[in-house]
PDB file of C-alpha atoms and ligand atoms in Angstrom:
ATOM      1  CA  MET A   1     185.478  71.501 131.558  1.00 93.00           C
ATOM      2  CA  ARG A   2     185.935  75.081 130.432  1.00 96.00           C
ATOM      3  CA  LEU A   3     187.053  75.355 126.853  1.00 97.00           C
ATOM      4  CA  VAL A   4     187.700  77.946 124.164  1.00 98.00           C
ATOM      5  CA  LEU A   5     187.486  77.115 120.472  1.00 98.00           C
ATOM      6  CA  LEU A   6     189.681  79.393 118.337  1.00 98.00           C
ATOM      7  CA  GLY A   7     189.813  79.488 114.567  1.00 96.00           C
ATOM      8  CA  ALA A   8     189.096  81.486 111.432  1.00 94.00           C
ATOM      9  CA  PRO A   9     185.526  81.967 110.243  1.00 92.00           C
ATOM     10  CA  GLY A  10     184.628  78.813 108.325  1.00 90.00           C
ATOM     11  CA  ALA A  11     187.099  76.595 110.185  1.00 94.00           C
ATOM     12  CA  GLY A  12     184.141  74.636 111.586  1.00 93.00           C
ATOM     13  CA  LYS A  13     183.931  76.091 115.090  1.00 95.00           C
ATOM     14  CA  GLY A  14     180.124  76.099 115.264  1.00 95.00           C
ATOM     15  CA  THR A  15     179.650  72.542 113.998  1.00 96.00           C
ATOM     16  CA  GLN A  16     182.408  71.088 116.138  1.00 97.00           C
ATOM     17  CA  ALA A  17     181.375  73.102 119.190  1.00 97.00           C
ATOM     18  CA  GLU A  18     177.871  71.602 119.033  1.00 97.00           C
ATOM     19  CA  ARG A  19     179.294  68.097 118.889  1.00 97.00           C
ATOM     20  CA  ILE A  20     181.776  68.619 121.735  1.00 96.00           C
ATOM     21  CA  ALA A  21     179.145  70.303 123.916  1.00 96.00           C
ATOM     22  CA  ALA A  22     176.654  67.461 123.366  1.00 96.00           C
ATOM     23  CA  ARG A  23     179.249  64.775 124.023  1.00 94.00           C
ATOM     24  CA  HIS A  24     180.639  66.311 127.215  1.00 93.00           C
ATOM     25  CA  GLY A  25     177.466  67.942 128.559  1.00 95.00           C
ATOM     26  CA  LEU A  26     178.856  71.462 128.227  1.00 96.00           C
ATOM     27  CA  VAL A  27     176.995  74.692 127.556  1.00 98.00           C
ATOM     28  CA  HIS A  28     177.807  75.911 124.042  1.00 98.00           C
ATOM     29  CA  LEU A  29     178.213  79.696 124.062  1.00 98.00           C
ATOM     30  CA  SER A  30     178.551  81.250 120.613  1.00 97.00           C
ATOM     31  CA  THR A  31     178.817  85.045 120.549  1.00 97.00           C
ATOM     32  CA  GLY A  32     177.975  85.015 116.822  1.00 96.00           C
ATOM     33  CA  ASP A  33     174.719  83.091 117.494  1.00 97.00           C
ATOM     34  CA  LEU A  34     173.837  85.330 120.438  1.00 97.00           C
ATOM     35  CA  LEU A  35     174.479  88.470 118.371  1.00 98.00           C
ATOM     36  CA  ARG A  36     172.443  87.162 115.417  1.00 97.00           C
ATOM     37  CA  ALA A  37     169.584  86.383 117.815  1.00 98.00           C
ATOM     38  CA  ALA A  38     169.789  89.934 119.202  1.00 97.00           C
ATOM     39  CA  VAL A  39     169.702  91.366 115.666  1.00 98.00           C
ATOM     40  CA  GLY A  40     166.715  89.137 114.805  1.00 98.00           C
ATOM     41  CA  ALA A  41     164.841  90.189 117.935  1.00 98.00           C
ATOM     42  CA  GLY A  42     165.582  93.862 117.245  1.00 97.00           C
ATOM     43  CA  THR A  43     166.965  94.506 120.740  1.00 97.00           C
ATOM     44  CA  ASP A  44     169.046  97.548 121.591  1.00 97.00           C
ATOM     45  CA  LEU A  45     172.188  95.390 121.419  1.00 97.00           C
ATOM     46  CA  GLY A  46     171.109  93.940 118.068  1.00 97.00           C
ATOM     47  CA  ARG A  47     170.564  97.389 116.576  1.00 97.00           C
ATOM     48  CA  LYS A  48     174.004  98.511 117.724  1.00 97.00           C
ATOM     49  CA  ALA A  49     175.748  95.323 116.520  1.00 98.00           C
ATOM     50  CA  LYS A  50     174.184  94.938 113.084  1.00 97.00           C
ATOM     51  CA  ALA A  51     176.284  97.414 111.068  1.00 96.00           C
ATOM     52  CA  PHE A  52     179.543  95.929 112.405  1.00 96.00           C
ATOM     53  CA  MET A  53     178.424  92.403 111.583  1.00 95.00           C
ATOM     54  CA  ASP A  54     177.274  93.328 108.080  1.00 93.00           C
ATOM     55  CA  ARG A  55     180.750  94.711 107.349  1.00 91.00           C
ATOM     56  CA  GLY A  56     182.566  91.751 108.893  1.00 90.00           C
ATOM     57  CA  ASP A  57     184.023  93.958 111.637  1.00 94.00           C
ATOM     58  CA  LEU A  58     184.130  93.038 115.300  1.00 97.00           C
ATOM     59  CA  VAL A  59     181.283  94.341 117.422  1.00 98.00           C
ATOM     60  CA  PRO A  60     182.764  96.674 120.104  1.00 98.00           C
ATOM     61  CA  ASP A  61     184.316  94.788 123.045  1.00 98.00           C
ATOM     62  CA  GLY A  62     182.152  96.444 125.701  1.00 97.00           C
ATOM     63  CA  LEU A  63     178.929  95.167 124.111  1.00 97.00           C
ATOM     64  CA  VAL A  64     180.215  91.630 123.564  1.00 98.00           C
ATOM     65  CA  VAL A  65     181.851  91.244 126.973  1.00 98.00           C
ATOM     66  CA  GLU A  66     178.723  92.446 128.749  1.00 96.00           C
ATOM     67  CA  MET A  67     176.566  90.080 126.696  1.00 97.00           C
ATOM     68  CA  ILE A  68     178.686  86.985 127.361  1.00 97.00           C
ATOM     69  CA  ALA A  69     179.778  87.548 130.982  1.00 97.00           C
ATOM     70  CA  GLU A  70     176.370  86.692 132.461  1.00 94.00           C
ATOM     71  CA  ARG A  71     176.093  83.567 130.285  1.00 97.00           C
ATOM     72  CA  ILE A  72     179.525  82.401 131.417  1.00 97.00           C
ATOM     73  CA  ARG A  73     178.558  82.914 135.050  1.00 96.00           C
ATOM     74  CA  GLU A  74     175.379  80.861 134.579  1.00 96.00           C
ATOM     75  CA  ALA A  75     177.262  78.064 132.811  1.00 97.00           C
ATOM     76  CA  SER A  76     180.304  77.844 135.038  1.00 90.00           C
ATOM     77  CA  ASP A  77     179.051  74.975 137.225  1.00 92.00           C
ATOM     78  CA  ARG A  78     178.172  72.753 134.303  1.00 94.00           C
ATOM     79  CA  GLY A  79     181.190  73.710 132.191  1.00 96.00           C
ATOM     80  CA  PHE A  80     181.176  75.554 128.889  1.00 97.00           C
ATOM     81  CA  LEU A  81     182.648  75.816 125.443  1.00 97.00           C
ATOM     82  CA  LEU A  82     183.221  79.321 124.097  1.00 98.00           C
ATOM     83  CA  ASP A  83     182.845  79.593 120.322  1.00 97.00           C
ATOM     84  CA  GLY A  84     183.823  82.920 118.726  1.00 97.00           C
ATOM     85  CA  PHE A  85     184.918  84.497 122.005  1.00 98.00           C
ATOM     86  CA  PRO A  86     187.447  85.854 122.846  1.00 98.00           C
ATOM     87  CA  ARG A  87     188.196  87.420 119.488  1.00 98.00           C
ATOM     88  CA  ASN A  88     191.015  89.807 120.491  1.00 98.00           C
ATOM     89  CA  VAL A  89     193.460  90.395 123.332  1.00 97.00           C
ATOM     90  CA  ALA A  90     191.159  92.848 125.149  1.00 98.00           C
ATOM     91  CA  GLN A  91     188.400  90.200 125.259  1.00 98.00           C
ATOM     92  CA  ALA A  92     190.883  87.530 126.404  1.00 97.00           C
ATOM     93  CA  GLU A  93     191.938  89.853 129.232  1.00 97.00           C
ATOM     94  CA  ALA A  94     188.298  90.414 130.223  1.00 97.00           C
ATOM     95  CA  LEU A  95     187.734  86.646 130.254  1.00 97.00           C
ATOM     96  CA  ALA A  96     190.855  86.036 132.352  1.00 96.00           C
ATOM     97  CA  THR A  97     189.703  88.667 134.847  1.00 97.00           C
ATOM     98  CA  GLN A  98     186.269  87.075 135.104  1.00 96.00           C
ATOM     99  CA  LEU A  99     187.495  83.476 135.457  1.00 95.00           C
ATOM    100  CA  GLY A 100     190.688  84.056 137.420  1.00 91.00           C
ATOM    101  CA  GLU A 101     193.813  81.906 137.311  1.00 84.00           C
ATOM    102  CA  GLY A 102     193.274  78.328 136.156  1.00 85.00           C
ATOM    103  CA  GLY A 103     189.862  79.307 134.858  1.00 93.00           C
ATOM    104  CA  LEU A 104     190.278  77.579 131.486  1.00 95.00           C
ATOM    105  CA  ASP A 105     191.215  73.940 130.905  1.00 95.00           C
ATOM    106  CA  CYS A 106     192.029  74.069 127.219  1.00 95.00           C
ATOM    107  CA  VAL A 107     192.072  76.277 124.142  1.00 97.00           C
ATOM    108  CA  LEU A 108     191.505  74.347 120.928  1.00 97.00           C
ATOM    109  CA  HIS A 109     192.823  76.014 117.794  1.00 97.00           C
ATOM    110  CA  LEU A 110     191.208  74.803 114.564  1.00 98.00           C
ATOM    111  CA  ARG A 111     193.762  75.425 111.814  1.00 97.00           C
ATOM    112  CA  LEU A 112     192.674  75.885 108.205  1.00 96.00           C
ATOM    113  CA  PRO A 113     194.514  77.599 105.294  1.00 95.00           C
ATOM    114  CA  ASP A 114     192.936  80.828 103.968  1.00 93.00           C
ATOM    115  CA  ASP A 115     191.955  79.417 100.560  1.00 92.00           C
ATOM    116  CA  ALA A 116     190.064  76.576 102.250  1.00 93.00           C
ATOM    117  CA  VAL A 117     188.357  79.126 104.521  1.00 92.00           C
ATOM    118  CA  VAL A 118     187.140  81.155 101.533  1.00 91.00           C
ATOM    119  CA  GLU A 119     185.938  78.037  99.714  1.00 90.00           C
ATOM    120  CA  ARG A 120     183.950  76.805 102.740  1.00 90.00           C
ATOM    121  CA  LEU A 121     182.391  80.193 103.469  1.00 90.00           C
ATOM    122  CA  LEU A 122     181.279  80.714  99.869  1.00 90.00           C
ATOM    123  CA  LYS A 123     179.613  77.309 100.016  1.00 89.00           C
ATOM    124  CA  ARG A 124     177.906  78.112 103.346  1.00 83.00           C
ATOM    125  CA  GLY A 125     176.355  81.273 101.873  1.00 80.00           C
ATOM    126  CA  ARG A 126     175.215  82.998 105.095  1.00 83.00           C
ATOM    127  CA  GLY A 127     174.161  86.693 104.798  1.00 82.00           C
ATOM    128  CA  ASP A 128     177.637  87.912 105.817  1.00 84.00           C
ATOM    129  CA  ASP A 129     179.425  85.382 103.585  1.00 84.00           C
ATOM    130  CA  THR A 130     179.779  87.488 100.419  1.00 87.00           C
ATOM    131  CA  GLN A 131     183.238  87.502  98.836  1.00 88.00           C
ATOM    132  CA  GLU A 132     184.051  91.036  99.961  1.00 88.00           C
ATOM    133  CA  VAL A 133     182.882  90.541 103.559  1.00 89.00           C
ATOM    134  CA  ILE A 134     184.744  87.219 103.732  1.00 90.00           C
ATOM    135  CA  ARG A 135     187.983  88.990 102.781  1.00 89.00           C
ATOM    136  CA  ASP A 136     187.365  91.595 105.480  1.00 90.00           C
ATOM    137  CA  ARG A 137     186.530  88.973 108.115  1.00 92.00           C
ATOM    138  CA  LEU A 138     189.705  87.051 107.308  1.00 94.00           C
ATOM    139  CA  GLY A 139     191.729  90.256 107.625  1.00 95.00           C
ATOM    140  CA  VAL A 140     190.132  90.918 111.011  1.00 95.00           C
ATOM    141  CA  TYR A 141     190.872  87.332 112.052  1.00 96.00           C
ATOM    142  CA  HIS A 142     194.588  87.562 111.200  1.00 97.00           C
ATOM    143  CA  ARG A 143     194.984  91.008 112.717  1.00 97.00           C
ATOM    144  CA  GLU A 144     192.851  90.746 115.862  1.00 97.00           C
ATOM    145  CA  THR A 145     192.216  87.107 116.731  1.00 97.00           C
ATOM    146  CA  GLU A 146     195.327  85.213 115.622  1.00 97.00           C
ATOM    147  CA  PRO A 147     197.533  86.922 118.252  1.00 98.00           C
ATOM    148  CA  LEU A 148     195.516  84.908 120.784  1.00 98.00           C
ATOM    149  CA  VAL A 149     197.228  81.753 119.523  1.00 97.00           C
ATOM    150  CA  SER A 150     200.570  82.803 121.006  1.00 97.00           C
ATOM    151  CA  TRP A 151     198.808  84.407 123.994  1.00 96.00           C
ATOM    152  CA  TYR A 152     197.281  81.053 124.974  1.00 97.00           C
ATOM    153  CA  GLN A 153     200.399  79.148 123.930  1.00 96.00           C
ATOM    154  CA  ASP A 154     202.383  81.167 126.469  1.00 95.00           C
ATOM    155  CA  LEU A 155     199.845  80.161 129.117  1.00 94.00           C
ATOM    156  CA  GLY A 156     200.330  76.489 128.186  1.00 93.00           C
ATOM    157  CA  LEU A 157     196.673  76.118 127.225  1.00 95.00           C
ATOM    158  CA  LEU A 158     196.844  75.885 123.440  1.00 96.00           C
ATOM    159  CA  HIS A 159     196.229  72.720 121.427  1.00 96.00           C
ATOM    160  CA  ALA A 160     196.366  72.980 117.626  1.00 96.00           C
ATOM    161  CA  VAL A 161     194.024  70.757 115.630  1.00 97.00           C
ATOM    162  CA  ASP A 162     194.114  70.274 111.854  1.00 97.00           C
ATOM    163  CA  ALA A 163     190.719  71.448 110.545  1.00 97.00           C
ATOM    164  CA  THR A 164     191.085  70.110 106.991  1.00 96.00           C
ATOM    165  CA  GLY A 165     189.159  67.053 105.819  1.00 95.00           C
ATOM    166  CA  SER A 166     185.669  65.895 106.731  1.00 95.00           C
ATOM    167  CA  ILE A 167     183.606  67.023 109.719  1.00 96.00           C
ATOM    168  CA  ASP A 168     184.011  63.564 111.264  1.00 98.00           C
ATOM    169  CA  ASP A 169     187.799  63.639 110.776  1.00 97.00           C
ATOM    170  CA  VAL A 170     188.021  66.907 112.670  1.00 97.00           C
ATOM    171  CA  THR A 171     185.678  65.690 115.437  1.00 97.00           C
ATOM    172  CA  GLN A 172     187.916  62.672 115.910  1.00 97.00           C
ATOM    173  CA  ARG A 173     191.078  64.807 116.145  1.00 96.00           C
ATOM    174  CA  LEU A 174     189.376  67.105 118.648  1.00 96.00           C
ATOM    175  CA  GLY A 175     188.246  64.114 120.699  1.00 94.00           C
ATOM    176  CA  ALA A 176     191.823  62.891 121.041  1.00 94.00           C
ATOM    177  CA  VAL A 177     193.044  66.312 122.180  1.00 94.00           C
ATOM    178  CA  LEU A 178     190.148  66.692 124.615  1.00 93.00           C
ATOM    179  CA  GLU A 179     191.062  63.526 126.448  1.00 89.00           C
ATOM    180  CA  ALA A 180     194.341  65.169 127.350  1.00 83.00           C
ATOM    181  CA  CYS A 181     192.499  68.295 128.529  1.00 82.00           C
ATOM    182  CA  GLY A 182     190.205  66.226 130.719  1.00 62.00           C
ATOM    183  CA  THR A 183     193.212  64.552 132.301  1.00 59.00           C
ATOM    184  CA  VAL A 184     194.890  67.877 132.968  1.00 50.00           C
ATOM    185  CA  GLY A 185     191.663  69.165 134.551  1.00 43.00           C
ATOM    186  CA  ASP A 186     191.338  66.065 136.782  1.00 43.00           C
ATOM    187  CA  ALA A 187     194.954  66.220 137.867  1.00 41.00           C
ATOM    188  CA  ARG A 188     194.479  69.789 139.001  1.00 39.00           C
ATOM    189  CA  SER A 189     191.280  69.369 140.974  1.00 36.00           C
TER     190      SER A 189
HETATM  191  P1  AMP B 201     180.639  84.251 113.932  1.00 56.11           P
HETATM  192  O1  AMP B 201     179.306  83.595 113.853  1.00 56.11           O
HETATM  193  O2  AMP B 201     181.441  83.837 115.124  1.00 56.11           O
HETATM  194  O3  AMP B 201     181.406  84.169 112.644  1.00 56.11           O
HETATM  195  O4  AMP B 201     180.347  85.827 114.163  1.00 56.11           O
HETATM  196  C1  AMP B 201     179.635  86.608 113.212  1.00 56.11           C
HETATM  197  C2  AMP B 201     179.906  88.086 113.463  1.00 56.11           C
HETATM  198  O5  AMP B 201     179.487  88.446 114.783  1.00 56.11           O
HETATM  199  C3  AMP B 201     181.367  88.492 113.395  1.00 56.11           C
HETATM  200  O6  AMP B 201     181.786  88.755 112.055  1.00 56.11           O
HETATM  201  C4  AMP B 201     181.378  89.748 114.260  1.00 56.11           C
HETATM  202  O7  AMP B 201     180.840  90.860 113.568  1.00 56.11           O
HETATM  203  C5  AMP B 201     180.400  89.377 115.352  1.00 56.11           C
HETATM  204  N1  AMP B 201     181.071  88.715 116.505  1.00 56.11           N
HETATM  205  C6  AMP B 201     180.945  87.417 116.919  1.00 56.11           C
HETATM  206  N2  AMP B 201     181.684  87.181 118.006  1.00 56.11           N
HETATM  207  C7  AMP B 201     182.295  88.353 118.324  1.00 56.11           C
HETATM  208  C8  AMP B 201     183.206  88.767 119.329  1.00 56.11           C
HETATM  209  N3  AMP B 201     183.670  87.904 120.264  1.00 56.11           N
HETATM  210  N4  AMP B 201     183.621  90.053 119.331  1.00 56.11           N
HETATM  211  C9  AMP B 201     183.187  90.937 118.414  1.00 56.11           C
HETATM  212  N5  AMP B 201     182.342  90.611 117.411  1.00 56.11           N
HETATM  213  C10 AMP B 201     181.898  89.343 117.357  1.00 56.11           C
END
């Protein structure tokens, strides 16, 4: 299966992605994790990305697309779950070009109201989770990433999942939706 997990920061993408990947034997590819690792290792990419991440801005598309393309290639036989990518239309176009038609089975959209997002992120307390950066990241999400909801809806790939409630509640809802994705994938192959 080839999946994309869409949702605001704090909607639970990372936690749920780990669970889905483990359950279905998929490679979990998180651009946020990869970028944080690059920053930690002090690589050229990490040095370029850090200022954008500290502000809550998107790292330039060219850097992110180059970073993830190779990983996607390596994971394509086993199947993968993209977490935090694509984050705007330009990245979605780059992904579509790389994978070709029928390259994705499902896009899962974790839906959470803004006030719940802010509450969860303040509790998480990561370095880029200060109140001001959270506001900026939410603005970036609505402006840049949310248009992908209708983009993938038009392609018939989008499945909305309620991300309120406990982690287990959300995992269960995702599981139900994923069964449908698996069926679609089987029917096609
Ligand atoms: P995340 O862990 O997904 O919340 O990502 C943390 C930060 O990494 C974001 O606020 C961005 O600065 C950067 N980032 C992660 N994924 C992407 C992406 N696909 N495109 C651009 N920047 C990204």
